[in-house]
Coordinates of C-alpha atoms and ligand atoms in Angstrom, one line a residue:
Chain T
M1 CA 0.1 -0.3 0.1
T2 CA 1.5 3.4 -1.0
E3 CA 2.3 5.3 2.2
L4 CA -0.3 7.7 3.1
L5 CA 1.1 11.0 2.1
N6 CA -0.3 14.4 3.7
T7 CA -1.2 17.5 1.7
L8 CA 0.0 20.7 3.5
Y9 CA -2.7 23.6 3.6
V10 CA -1.3 26.6 4.4
Q11 CA -3.7 29.5 4.8
T12 CA -2.5 32.3 7.1
P13 CA -1.1 35.1 5.5
G14 CA 2.1 36.2 6.4
T15 CA 3.6 32.6 6.6
S16 CA 6.5 31.9 5.3
L17 CA 8.1 28.3 4.1
R18 CA 11.5 27.5 3.9
L19 CA 13.6 24.6 2.9
D20 CA 15.9 23.4 5.9
G21 CA 17.6 20.2 5.1
D22 CA 14.8 17.7 3.7
T23 CA 12.1 19.0 6.0
V24 CA 10.1 22.6 5.5
R25 CA 10.4 24.9 7.9
I26 CA 7.2 26.8 8.5
Y27 CA 7.4 30.4 10.1
H28 CA 4.7 32.9 11.2
P29 CA 6.0 36.0 13.2
D30 CA 2.7 35.4 15.7
Q31 CA 3.7 31.7 16.1
P32 CA 6.9 31.3 17.5
G33 CA 8.9 27.9 17.8
R34 CA 9.9 25.3 15.3
H35 CA 7.7 24.1 13.0
L36 CA 9.1 21.3 10.8
L37 CA 7.8 18.8 8.6
P38 CA 9.7 16.0 6.7
L39 CA 9.3 16.5 3.1
V40 CA 9.0 12.8 2.3
R41 CA 5.9 12.7 4.2
L42 CA 4.4 15.5 1.9
D43 CA 2.6 14.8 -1.6
H44 CA 1.2 18.3 -1.9
L45 CA 1.5 21.8 -1.0
V46 CA -1.6 23.9 -1.0
L47 CA -1.0 27.7 -0.2
F48 CA -3.7 30.4 0.0
S49 CA -3.1 33.9 -0.9
G50 CA -0.3 35.5 1.6
V51 CA 1.7 32.4 2.2
T52 CA 5.2 32.8 0.9
P53 CA 7.5 29.5 -0.2
T54 CA 11.0 30.4 -0.9
D55 CA 12.4 29.5 -4.2
D56 CA 14.6 26.5 -3.0
L57 CA 11.5 25.2 -1.7
L58 CA 9.9 25.0 -4.6
L59 CA 12.7 24.0 -6.9
R60 CA 13.0 20.6 -4.7
C61 CA 9.3 20.3 -5.0
A62 CA 9.6 20.6 -8.4
D63 CA 12.3 18.0 -8.8
D64 CA 10.6 15.5 -6.5
G65 CA 7.8 15.7 -8.7
R66 CA 5.4 17.1 -5.5
S67 CA 2.6 19.2 -6.5
V68 CA 2.5 22.6 -5.2
S69 CA -1.0 24.6 -5.8
W70 CA -1.9 28.5 -5.2
L71 CA -5.7 29.1 -4.3
T72 CA -8.0 31.8 -3.8
G73 CA -9.7 32.4 -0.3
S74 CA -12.7 30.6 -1.7
G75 CA -10.7 27.6 -2.8
R76 CA -10.4 28.5 -6.5
F77 CA -7.2 27.2 -8.5
R78 CA -5.1 29.9 -9.3
A79 CA -1.7 28.4 -10.0
G80 CA 0.2 25.3 -10.0
L81 CA 3.8 24.1 -10.1
I82 CA 4.8 21.7 -12.7
G83 CA 8.5 20.2 -12.7
P84 CA 10.3 18.6 -15.6
T85 CA 7.7 16.8 -17.2
H86 CA 9.4 13.4 -17.4
G87 CA 6.1 12.3 -17.6
N88 CA 4.8 9.4 -20.2
P89 CA 4.1 11.0 -23.9
L90 CA 2.7 7.5 -25.0
L91 CA 0.2 7.8 -22.2
R92 CA -1.0 11.1 -23.2
Q93 CA -1.0 10.0 -26.7
A94 CA -3.2 7.0 -25.8
Q95 CA -5.3 9.9 -23.8
H96 CA -5.9 12.1 -26.3
R97 CA -6.5 9.2 -28.9
A98 CA -9.3 7.4 -26.8
A99 CA -10.8 11.2 -26.1
D100 CA -10.9 11.4 -30.1
S101 CA -12.8 8.0 -30.6
P102 CA -16.5 7.6 -29.7
Q103 CA -15.7 4.0 -28.7
R104 CA -13.3 4.4 -26.4
Q105 CA -14.7 8.1 -25.1
L106 CA -18.2 7.3 -24.9
P107 CA -17.9 4.3 -22.0
I108 CA -15.5 6.2 -20.0
A109 CA -18.2 9.1 -19.8
V110 CA -20.8 6.8 -18.9
A111 CA -18.7 5.1 -16.3
I112 CA -18.0 8.3 -14.8
V113 CA -21.7 9.5 -14.7
A114 CA -22.7 6.4 -13.4
G115 CA -20.3 6.6 -10.6
K116 CA -21.7 9.8 -9.7
I117 CA -25.4 8.6 -9.6
H118 CA -24.2 5.3 -7.7
N119 CA -22.9 7.5 -5.1
A120 CA -25.4 10.2 -4.8
R121 CA -27.7 7.6 -4.5
Q122 CA -25.8 6.2 -1.6
V123 CA -25.8 9.7 -0.1
L124 CA -29.8 9.7 -0.4
L125 CA -30.4 6.0 0.7
R126 CA -27.8 6.5 3.9
T127 CA -29.5 9.6 5.3
A128 CA -33.2 7.9 4.6
R129 CA -32.2 4.9 6.8
D130 CA -31.9 6.9 9.9
T131 CA -34.8 9.4 9.0
S132 CA -38.5 8.4 9.1
G133 CA -41.8 9.9 7.7
P134 CA -42.2 12.5 4.5
R135 CA -38.4 13.3 4.8
Q136 CA -37.4 9.7 4.5
T137 CA -40.2 8.9 1.4
A138 CA -38.8 11.7 0.0
L139 CA -35.3 10.5 0.2
R140 CA -36.2 7.3 -1.4
A141 CA -38.3 9.0 -4.2
T142 CA -35.3 10.8 -5.2
A143 CA -33.2 7.4 -5.2
E144 CA -35.7 5.9 -7.2
L145 CA -35.6 8.8 -9.5
L146 CA -31.6 8.7 -9.9
A147 CA -32.0 4.6 -10.3
Q148 CA -34.2 5.5 -13.5
R149 CA -31.6 8.5 -14.6
L150 CA -29.1 5.6 -14.5
E151 CA -30.8 3.2 -16.6
L152 CA -31.2 6.4 -19.2
L153 CA -27.5 5.7 -19.8
T154 CA -28.3 2.3 -21.3
T155 CA -29.2 4.1 -24.4
T156 CA -26.8 7.3 -24.6
A157 CA -25.1 7.6 -27.8
S158 CA -23.1 11.1 -27.3
T159 CA -21.6 13.0 -24.7
N160 CA -24.2 15.2 -24.9
E161 CA -26.6 13.0 -24.1
I162 CA -24.8 11.8 -21.4
L163 CA -24.0 15.0 -19.8
G164 CA -28.1 15.5 -20.3
V165 CA -28.6 12.6 -18.4
E166 CA -25.7 13.7 -15.5
G167 CA -27.7 17.3 -15.5
I168 CA -31.0 16.0 -14.8
A169 CA -29.7 13.5 -12.2
A170 CA -27.7 16.5 -10.9
R171 CA -31.1 18.5 -10.6
D172 CA -33.2 15.9 -8.9
Y173 CA -30.4 15.3 -6.3
F174 CA -30.0 18.8 -5.5
A175 CA -33.9 19.5 -5.3
A176 CA -33.3 16.7 -2.3
M177 CA -31.0 18.8 -0.6
P178 CA -33.4 20.4 1.7
Y179 CA -34.3 16.5 3.3
L180 CA -30.4 15.8 3.3
L181 CA -30.0 19.3 5.5
G182 CA -32.8 17.8 7.8
D183 CA -35.0 20.3 9.9
N184 CA -31.8 22.6 11.1
T185 CA -33.5 26.1 11.3
D186 CA -30.0 27.4 10.8
W187 CA -30.0 26.4 7.0
K188 CA -31.9 26.4 4.2
A189 CA -30.9 25.1 0.7
S190 CA -32.1 26.5 -2.3
G191 CA -30.7 24.0 -5.0
R192 CA -27.2 24.1 -6.5
N193 CA -25.9 27.8 -7.1
K194 CA -22.7 29.0 -7.7
R195 CA -20.3 31.9 -9.1
P196 CA -21.2 33.2 -6.5
P197 CA -22.9 30.9 -4.3
T198 CA -25.8 33.2 -2.4
D199 CA -26.2 30.7 0.3
P200 CA -23.9 29.0 2.8
L201 CA -24.6 25.4 1.7
N202 CA -23.4 26.5 -1.7
C203 CA -20.5 28.2 -0.3
L204 CA -19.4 25.1 1.4
L205 CA -19.9 23.0 -1.5
S206 CA -18.2 25.5 -3.7
F207 CA -14.8 25.4 -1.0
L208 CA -15.0 21.6 -0.9
Y209 CA -15.0 21.2 -4.4
G210 CA -12.2 23.6 -4.9
M211 CA -10.2 21.2 -2.7
L212 CA -11.2 18.3 -4.7
R213 CA -10.3 19.4 -7.5
V214 CA -6.6 20.3 -6.3
A215 CA -6.3 16.6 -5.1
V216 CA -8.0 15.5 -8.6
Q217 CA -5.7 17.5 -10.6
G218 CA -2.6 16.5 -8.5
A219 CA -3.5 12.8 -8.4
L220 CA -3.6 13.3 -12.7
E221 CA -0.5 15.4 -13.0
Q222 CA 1.3 12.7 -10.5
V223 CA 0.6 9.6 -13.1
G224 CA 1.0 11.5 -16.0
L225 CA -2.2 12.1 -17.5
D226 CA -3.3 15.5 -19.4
P227 CA -5.9 17.3 -17.1
Y228 CA -7.0 19.4 -20.0
I229 CA -8.3 16.4 -22.2
G230 CA -11.3 15.1 -20.9
F231 CA -14.2 12.0 -22.0
L232 CA -17.2 13.8 -20.4
H233 CA -16.8 17.4 -20.2
A234 CA -16.1 19.3 -23.7
V235 CA -12.5 20.1 -24.1
R236 CA -12.4 24.3 -23.8
P237 CA -9.2 26.4 -23.4
G238 CA -8.3 26.9 -19.6
K239 CA -10.8 24.3 -18.6
P240 CA -9.2 21.1 -17.0
A241 CA -11.8 18.9 -18.6
L242 CA -10.2 15.4 -17.2
A243 CA -10.2 17.1 -13.8
L244 CA -13.8 17.7 -13.7
D245 CA -14.7 14.3 -15.4
L246 CA -12.4 12.5 -12.7
M247 CA -14.2 14.6 -9.9
E248 CA -17.4 13.6 -10.8
E249 CA -17.8 10.2 -8.9
F250 CA -16.0 11.5 -5.7
R251 CA -18.5 14.8 -5.2
P252 CA -21.5 13.2 -3.4
L253 CA -19.5 10.9 -0.9
L254 CA -16.5 13.1 -0.2
A255 CA -17.4 16.7 -0.5
D256 CA -21.6 16.8 -0.6
R257 CA -21.6 14.4 2.6
L258 CA -18.9 16.3 4.2
A259 CA -20.7 19.6 3.6
L260 CA -24.0 18.1 5.2
T261 CA -22.1 16.5 8.2
M262 CA -20.7 19.8 9.0
L263 CA -23.9 21.9 8.7
N264 CA -26.1 19.1 10.4
R265 CA -23.9 18.6 13.3
R266 CA -23.8 22.5 13.5
E267 CA -19.7 22.2 13.5
L268 CA -20.4 25.5 11.4
T269 CA -22.5 28.0 12.5
P270 CA -24.0 31.1 10.6
T271 CA -21.2 33.3 12.0
D272 CA -18.7 31.1 9.7
F273 CA -20.2 32.7 6.8
E274 CA -20.4 36.2 5.8
E275 CA -23.0 37.8 3.3
L276 CA -21.9 40.5 0.9
P277 CA -24.0 43.3 -0.2
N278 CA -24.8 41.7 -3.4
N279 CA -26.3 38.5 -1.6
A280 CA -23.2 36.3 -2.2
Y281 CA -21.6 34.4 0.6
R282 CA -18.5 33.5 1.5
L283 CA -16.4 32.0 4.3
T284 CA -14.8 33.8 7.3
D285 CA -11.2 33.3 7.8
N286 CA -12.4 31.2 10.9
G287 CA -15.4 29.2 8.8
R288 CA -12.3 28.1 6.5
K289 CA -10.0 27.2 9.0
T290 CA -12.7 24.6 10.7
V291 CA -13.6 23.5 7.1
L292 CA -9.9 23.0 6.3
A293 CA -9.5 21.0 9.4
A294 CA -12.4 18.8 8.8
W295 CA -11.5 18.3 5.2
Q296 CA -8.1 17.2 6.5
Q297 CA -9.6 14.5 9.1
S298 CA -12.2 13.3 6.6
R299 CA -9.1 12.9 4.0
Q300 CA -7.8 9.8 6.5
R301 CA -11.3 8.1 6.5
E302 CA -10.8 4.6 4.8
W303 CA -13.6 3.6 2.3
P304 CA -14.3 0.2 0.5
H305 CA -13.0 -0.2 -3.1
A306 CA -14.6 -3.2 -4.6
Q307 CA -12.3 -3.3 -7.8
L308 CA -8.9 -3.3 -5.3
N309 CA -11.0 -5.6 -3.1
R310 CA -9.6 -3.1 0.3
Q311 CA -10.4 -0.2 2.0
V312 CA -8.6 3.0 0.6
P313 CA -8.1 6.3 2.3
A314 CA -9.9 9.4 0.8
A315 CA -6.5 11.0 0.3
L316 CA -5.5 8.3 -2.0
L317 CA -9.0 7.9 -3.9
P318 CA -8.4 10.1 -6.7
L319 CA -4.5 8.8 -7.1
V320 CA -6.0 5.3 -7.2
Q321 CA -8.9 6.3 -9.8
A322 CA -6.1 8.2 -11.9
R323 CA -3.7 5.1 -11.9
L324 CA -6.7 3.0 -12.7
L325 CA -7.8 5.3 -15.8
A326 CA -4.1 5.5 -17.2
R327 CA -3.8 1.7 -16.8
H328 CA -7.4 1.4 -18.8
L329 CA -6.0 4.2 -21.5
R330 CA -2.7 2.2 -22.0
G331 CA -4.4 -1.1 -22.7
D332 CA -4.0 -2.9 -19.4
T333 CA -7.4 -3.2 -18.6
V334 CA -10.9 -3.4 -20.6
A335 CA -12.7 -0.6 -19.2
Y336 CA -12.7 2.2 -16.8
E337 CA -14.3 1.5 -13.7
P338 CA -15.3 4.5 -11.4
W339 CA -15.0 4.7 -7.5
T340 CA -18.1 3.5 -6.2
V341 CA -18.8 2.9 -2.3
N342 CA -21.1 -0.3 -3.1
Chain U
M1 CA 19.1 6.7 -12.3
T2 CA 20.5 7.8 -15.8
D3 CA 18.4 9.6 -18.7
D4 CA 18.1 8.4 -22.2
H5 CA 19.9 10.8 -24.6
P6 CA 20.4 9.4 -28.1
E7 CA 21.5 12.8 -29.6
D8 CA 24.5 12.9 -27.8
S9 CA 25.8 9.7 -28.2
G10 CA 28.1 8.4 -30.5
T11 CA 26.2 5.5 -31.5
D12 CA 23.0 5.4 -33.7
L13 CA 21.3 2.7 -31.0
R14 CA 18.7 3.7 -28.9
E15 CA 20.7 3.5 -25.6
V16 CA 19.8 1.6 -22.5
P17 CA 20.4 2.9 -19.4
L18 CA 22.5 0.4 -17.2
S19 CA 19.5 0.2 -14.1
A20 CA 17.1 -0.9 -16.9
L21 CA 19.2 -3.9 -16.7
E22 CA 18.5 -4.7 -13.1
H23 CA 15.0 -4.1 -13.4
Y24 CA 14.9 -6.0 -16.3
A25 CA 16.3 -9.0 -14.7
Y26 CA 13.5 -8.5 -12.0
C27 CA 10.3 -7.8 -14.3
H28 CA 9.8 -6.7 -17.6
R29 CA 6.9 -5.0 -16.7
Q30 CA 8.6 -2.9 -14.0
T31 CA 11.5 -2.2 -16.7
A32 CA 8.8 -0.7 -19.0
L33 CA 6.7 1.0 -16.2
I34 CA 9.8 2.7 -15.1
H35 CA 11.6 3.4 -18.4
V36 CA 8.7 3.7 -20.7
E37 CA 5.8 5.2 -18.8
G38 CA 8.0 7.5 -16.1
V39 CA 6.5 5.7 -13.1
W40 CA 8.9 6.0 -9.8
T41 CA 7.0 5.5 -6.3
E42 CA 9.5 7.1 -3.7
N43 CA 8.2 4.1 -0.9
V44 CA 10.1 3.5 1.8
E45 CA 12.7 1.5 0.1
T46 CA 13.6 3.4 -2.9
V47 CA 14.1 6.2 -0.1
R48 CA 16.1 4.3 2.1
G49 CA 18.3 3.8 -1.0
D50 CA 18.6 7.3 -1.8
L51 CA 19.9 8.0 1.5
S52 CA 22.5 4.9 1.2
H53 CA 23.6 6.4 -2.2
T54 CA 24.1 10.0 -1.0
T55 CA 27.4 9.3 0.2
V56 CA 28.4 7.9 -3.1
D57 CA 26.3 10.1 -5.4
L58 CA 28.7 13.1 -4.8
P59 CA 31.1 13.3 -7.6
G60 CA 34.5 13.0 -6.1
I61 CA 37.9 11.3 -6.6
Q62 CA 40.5 10.1 -4.3
R63 CA 43.9 8.6 -4.6
R64 CA 45.6 6.6 -2.0
R65 CA 48.8 4.5 -2.6
G66 CA 48.6 3.9 -6.4
L67 CA 44.5 3.4 -5.9
T68 CA 42.4 5.7 -7.2
T69 CA 38.8 5.4 -6.3
I70 CA 36.1 7.5 -8.2
R71 CA 32.6 8.1 -7.2
S72 CA 29.7 8.6 -9.5
L73 CA 31.5 8.2 -12.8
P74 CA 29.8 8.0 -15.8
V75 CA 30.5 5.1 -18.1
W76 CA 28.9 4.2 -21.3
S77 CA 29.5 1.8 -24.5
H78 CA 28.9 2.9 -28.0
T79 CA 29.2 -0.8 -29.2
H80 CA 26.4 -1.9 -27.1
G81 CA 24.0 1.5 -26.3
L82 CA 24.5 1.5 -22.9
R83 CA 24.8 4.2 -20.6
G84 CA 25.0 5.1 -17.2
I85 CA 26.7 6.1 -14.0
C86 CA 28.8 4.1 -11.5
D87 CA 28.2 4.7 -7.6
V88 CA 32.2 3.6 -7.3
V89 CA 35.0 2.3 -9.4
E90 CA 38.7 1.8 -8.1
F91 CA 41.3 1.9 -10.5
E92 CA 44.6 0.7 -10.2
K93 CA 46.8 0.1 -13.0
N94 CA 44.8 -0.8 -16.1
A95 CA 42.5 -2.5 -13.7
A96 CA 39.0 -1.1 -13.0
T97 CA 37.2 -2.4 -10.3
P98 CA 33.0 -1.5 -10.2
V99 CA 31.5 -1.6 -6.8
E100 CA 27.7 -1.3 -7.0
Y101 CA 25.9 -0.2 -4.0
K102 CA 22.6 -2.0 -2.9
V103 CA 20.3 -1.4 0.0
G104 CA 19.1 -4.9 0.7
R105 CA 21.0 -8.3 1.1
Y106 CA 23.1 -9.7 -1.6
K107 CA 21.9 -12.3 -4.0
P108 CA 24.0 -14.2 -5.6
G109 CA 22.9 -14.2 -9.4
G110 CA 20.3 -11.5 -8.4
P111 CA 19.3 -8.7 -11.1
A112 CA 22.0 -6.5 -9.3
E113 CA 24.7 -8.6 -11.0
L114 CA 23.2 -7.8 -14.6
Q115 CA 24.1 -4.2 -13.9
L116 CA 27.2 -4.4 -12.6
G117 CA 28.3 -6.7 -15.7
G118 CA 26.9 -3.9 -18.0
Q119 CA 29.1 -1.6 -15.9
A120 CA 32.1 -3.8 -16.8
L121 CA 30.9 -4.0 -20.4
C122 CA 31.4 -0.4 -20.5
L123 CA 34.9 -0.1 -18.8
I124 CA 36.0 -2.8 -21.1
E125 CA 35.2 -1.0 -24.1
A126 CA 37.3 2.0 -22.6
G127 CA 40.3 0.1 -22.3
F128 CA 40.7 -1.3 -18.7
D129 CA 40.8 -4.9 -17.3
V130 CA 37.5 -5.6 -15.4
P131 CA 38.2 -8.9 -13.7
T132 CA 36.0 -8.4 -10.8
G133 CA 33.4 -6.4 -9.3
Y134 CA 31.7 -5.6 -6.1
I135 CA 28.3 -5.6 -5.0
Y136 CA 28.2 -3.4 -1.5
S137 CA 24.8 -4.4 0.4
V138 CA 24.3 -1.6 2.7
A139 CA 22.3 -4.1 5.1
E140 CA 24.9 -6.4 5.5
R141 CA 27.9 -3.6 5.5
R142 CA 29.9 -5.5 3.4
R143 CA 31.0 -6.3 -0.3
H144 CA 30.3 -9.3 -2.4
P145 CA 33.0 -10.2 -5.2
V146 CA 31.1 -10.8 -8.4
P147 CA 33.6 -12.6 -11.3
I148 CA 33.0 -10.6 -14.2
D149 CA 33.1 -13.8 -16.9
H150 CA 32.4 -14.4 -20.2
D151 CA 28.9 -16.0 -19.2
L152 CA 28.0 -12.5 -17.6
L153 CA 29.2 -10.4 -20.3
E154 CA 26.9 -12.3 -22.6
R155 CA 24.1 -12.1 -20.5
V156 CA 24.6 -8.3 -20.0
I157 CA 24.4 -8.0 -24.1
A158 CA 21.2 -10.1 -24.4
A159 CA 19.4 -8.3 -21.9
T160 CA 20.5 -4.9 -23.4
A161 CA 19.2 -6.2 -26.7
A162 CA 16.1 -7.2 -25.2
V163 CA 15.3 -3.8 -23.1
R164 CA 15.9 -2.1 -26.3
R165 CA 13.1 -4.2 -27.9
L166 CA 10.8 -3.4 -24.9
L167 CA 11.7 0.5 -24.9
H168 CA 10.5 0.4 -28.9
T169 CA 7.3 -1.5 -28.0
P170 CA 4.3 1.0 -27.4
A171 CA 1.9 -1.6 -25.7
L172 CA 3.0 -2.6 -22.1
P173 CA 4.0 -5.9 -20.8
A174 CA 1.4 -7.7 -18.9
A175 CA 2.0 -8.1 -15.0
R176 CA 3.3 -11.1 -13.9
N177 CA 1.3 -11.0 -10.5
D178 CA 3.2 -13.2 -8.6
T179 CA 5.5 -13.5 -5.5
R180 CA 7.6 -10.5 -7.0
C181 CA 5.2 -8.1 -6.9
R182 CA 5.0 -8.1 -3.1
R183 CA 8.1 -6.8 -3.0
C184 CA 8.0 -4.3 -5.9
S185 CA 8.0 -0.9 -5.0
L186 CA 6.1 -0.2 -8.4
R187 CA 3.0 -2.6 -7.2
E188 CA 0.6 0.6 -6.5
D189 CA 1.4 1.7 -10.2
C190 CA 1.4 -1.7 -11.8
L191 CA -2.0 -2.8 -10.0
P192 CA -0.7 -6.6 -10.8
E193 CA -3.7 -8.1 -9.9
L194 CA -6.3 -5.9 -12.6
T195 CA -3.2 -5.9 -15.1
D196 CA -2.2 -9.8 -15.4
G197 CA -3.8 -9.9 -18.8
Q198 CA -6.5 -12.0 -17.7
R199 CA -9.5 -10.2 -19.1
Q200 CA -12.0 -8.9 -16.5
T201 CA -15.6 -8.8 -17.1
P202 CA -16.6 -5.2 -17.6
P203 CA -18.4 -4.4 -14.6
D204 CA -22.2 -3.5 -14.7
L205 CA -22.4 0.0 -14.0
L206 CA -26.6 0.4 -15.0
T207 CA -28.3 -1.3 -12.4
P208 CA -29.1 0.5 -9.2
R209 CA -27.5 -0.8 -6.2
P210 CA -28.8 -1.1 -2.5
L211 CA -27.4 1.0 0.3
G212 CA -23.6 -0.8 0.7
Q213 CA -22.1 -1.5 3.9
W214 CA -19.9 1.1 4.4
R215 CA -19.4 2.7 7.9
D216 CA -20.2 5.8 8.7
Ligands
SF4_401 S1 3.9 -5.3 -9.1 FE1 4.5 -7.2 -10.2 S2 4.5 -7.3 -12.4 FE2 4.2 -5.4 -11.8 S3 6.1 -4.2 -12.2 FE3 6.0 -5.0 -10.2 S4 7.0 -7.4 -10.3 FE4 6.1 -6.4 -12.4

C-alpha cells in the first residue's frame, strides 16, 4: 500500500515556508517556535493567498515531483507548479486518441456519470435509513428517480446525451438537499448555485469542490495524464476537462456528505459565513479554518474499494482512480471502472 | 538514474540505461513502467536507497597508494548502446573494479549482477581490464565479489538487446502477478491483480445498487 502522504494546507497570510534540509520549516511571526515537517511525508502543498514559499523549497518540490498549488480564499485554483515533465508521452497520446474515438470515449464518460449517480444514491439512501416520515419518503423517492436516470445511460449515444443525463440527475439530487439538510433551521437549501454561491450550503460546496479539484488535478499530474483533455466535459481552453470528469464520482461522498454533516452537526454556524451586499456568501477566515480541518480529517477516512478489494483512505482515492484510468488508456484493462462505495 | 539522450551519444543505437538492466532482470513490466511510462514510486525502500546513495552520489576522486577511487563515474558503451553512472569505481594500474551499492542483502545471481556486468562492459570498452566487480550490501555492510566472466557479459549483451526492444514497443508487458509483486515498489502503479492480462469482465455500471455496507 502506498504510504498515506499528506497534503500541507497553509492559509494564514504572513506565513513563510522554507526548505531546511529535507524538511519544510513553517514560520509565522505570531506563532513562535519551530514547525518542521519532513518532505518525504508530503505529496502536495496547497497555499492560500499571502503565504510565501522560498524558491529553494519550490525547486525541491519540482525536482521530487511534489505538487504545489495556489488557491484563492474561496478555494478556486489560481496556479500550480509543474516540474520537468519527465512524464509519459505515450500515455498522453493514448489519452488524446481515446478522447477522439467515440468507441473509447463514450464508455469512459458513461462510467464517470454512472459512478456519480451510484454515489449520490448512496448519500440519499444512507440519510433515509436514519430518518422517517415524509423526509424518508422524499429521500427514497429521489433515490428511485436517480435509479431511473441511471438506466437512461444504457441508450446514450453521445457525450451530449450523457451530459444531459448527468444534468437531470444533478437537478433531482440538489432538489433533495432540503431533506438531506434535515430540520436544522439555521440553514436552508435552495438547489445548487455557484458563481457566486448565494447561500451557506453552496458556499461550502464550492469550497470543498475546490479542495477536491486540486486533489484530483494533482493526482492526474502525478500519473502523467493531461488534465485538460477529458472524456465527458467538453474540451475548452483553460478548462481542466479531465479533472472535472474525475471529480464527478467523488463529489457526493467526499464533498457533499462532508458539507451536510458539518451543517447538520452545527460544526459550522451562520457566523462562519459572511453575506456580502450582493447576496453572495463566503467563508470567514475562521470558518475556512474549521472546514480545512474537517477536510483534512475526512481524508484519513478509509472507504471500501470494490475493484481493488480493499479499503483505501479518501486522500488516495483520486490517485488510485487516476492510475486505473491510466492503466485502462494504456490497454491494460478492458474498461474504466469508477469508484463506487457499494 | 540515467537519462536516455541518443542525440548526444556517438551511437545509432537507442541507448539503454544501465539501471534498466537490473529492472529487466526483476520484471519486464517493471522496466517498461519505469523507463517507458515514467513511473517511479518513492516508497520507503527507494527513499532508504537514496539515503544510502548520498555518500556515493557526490562526485569525487580519492587517491591512495596507487589506488584511485572515483564516485559517480559516468560510463558508456557505443558498441552496445549502454549508458549510466557507476556508484564507485576503483582504478589500479590498468584494472578497473566497479562497486555497486545496494540497500538490501546480496543475492548471488540476482538482478544487481546484470547491472554490474553492464558497468564492466562499458569499462572494458574504455580499455580497462575488469576481472572482478563488487556489490556492496548496505544492510550487511560488506561487499561481495562478482567475477566478470564471459557468461555474465553475454547475459548483459542479450538483456541490453531485449530492453531496447521493450523501449521500442508501444504496448506494456502484462503483469506477472506472482510473489515478486509483493516486494515490488511499483505495485501500486502497476496494479498486478488487474493488469496480468487475464481479461476482466467489464463491470455492470447501470443497474441500481442497494445501500452499501460502508461504515459511518
Ligand atoms: S508489481 Fe509485479 S508485475 Fe508489476 S512491475 Fe512489479 S513485479 Fe512486475
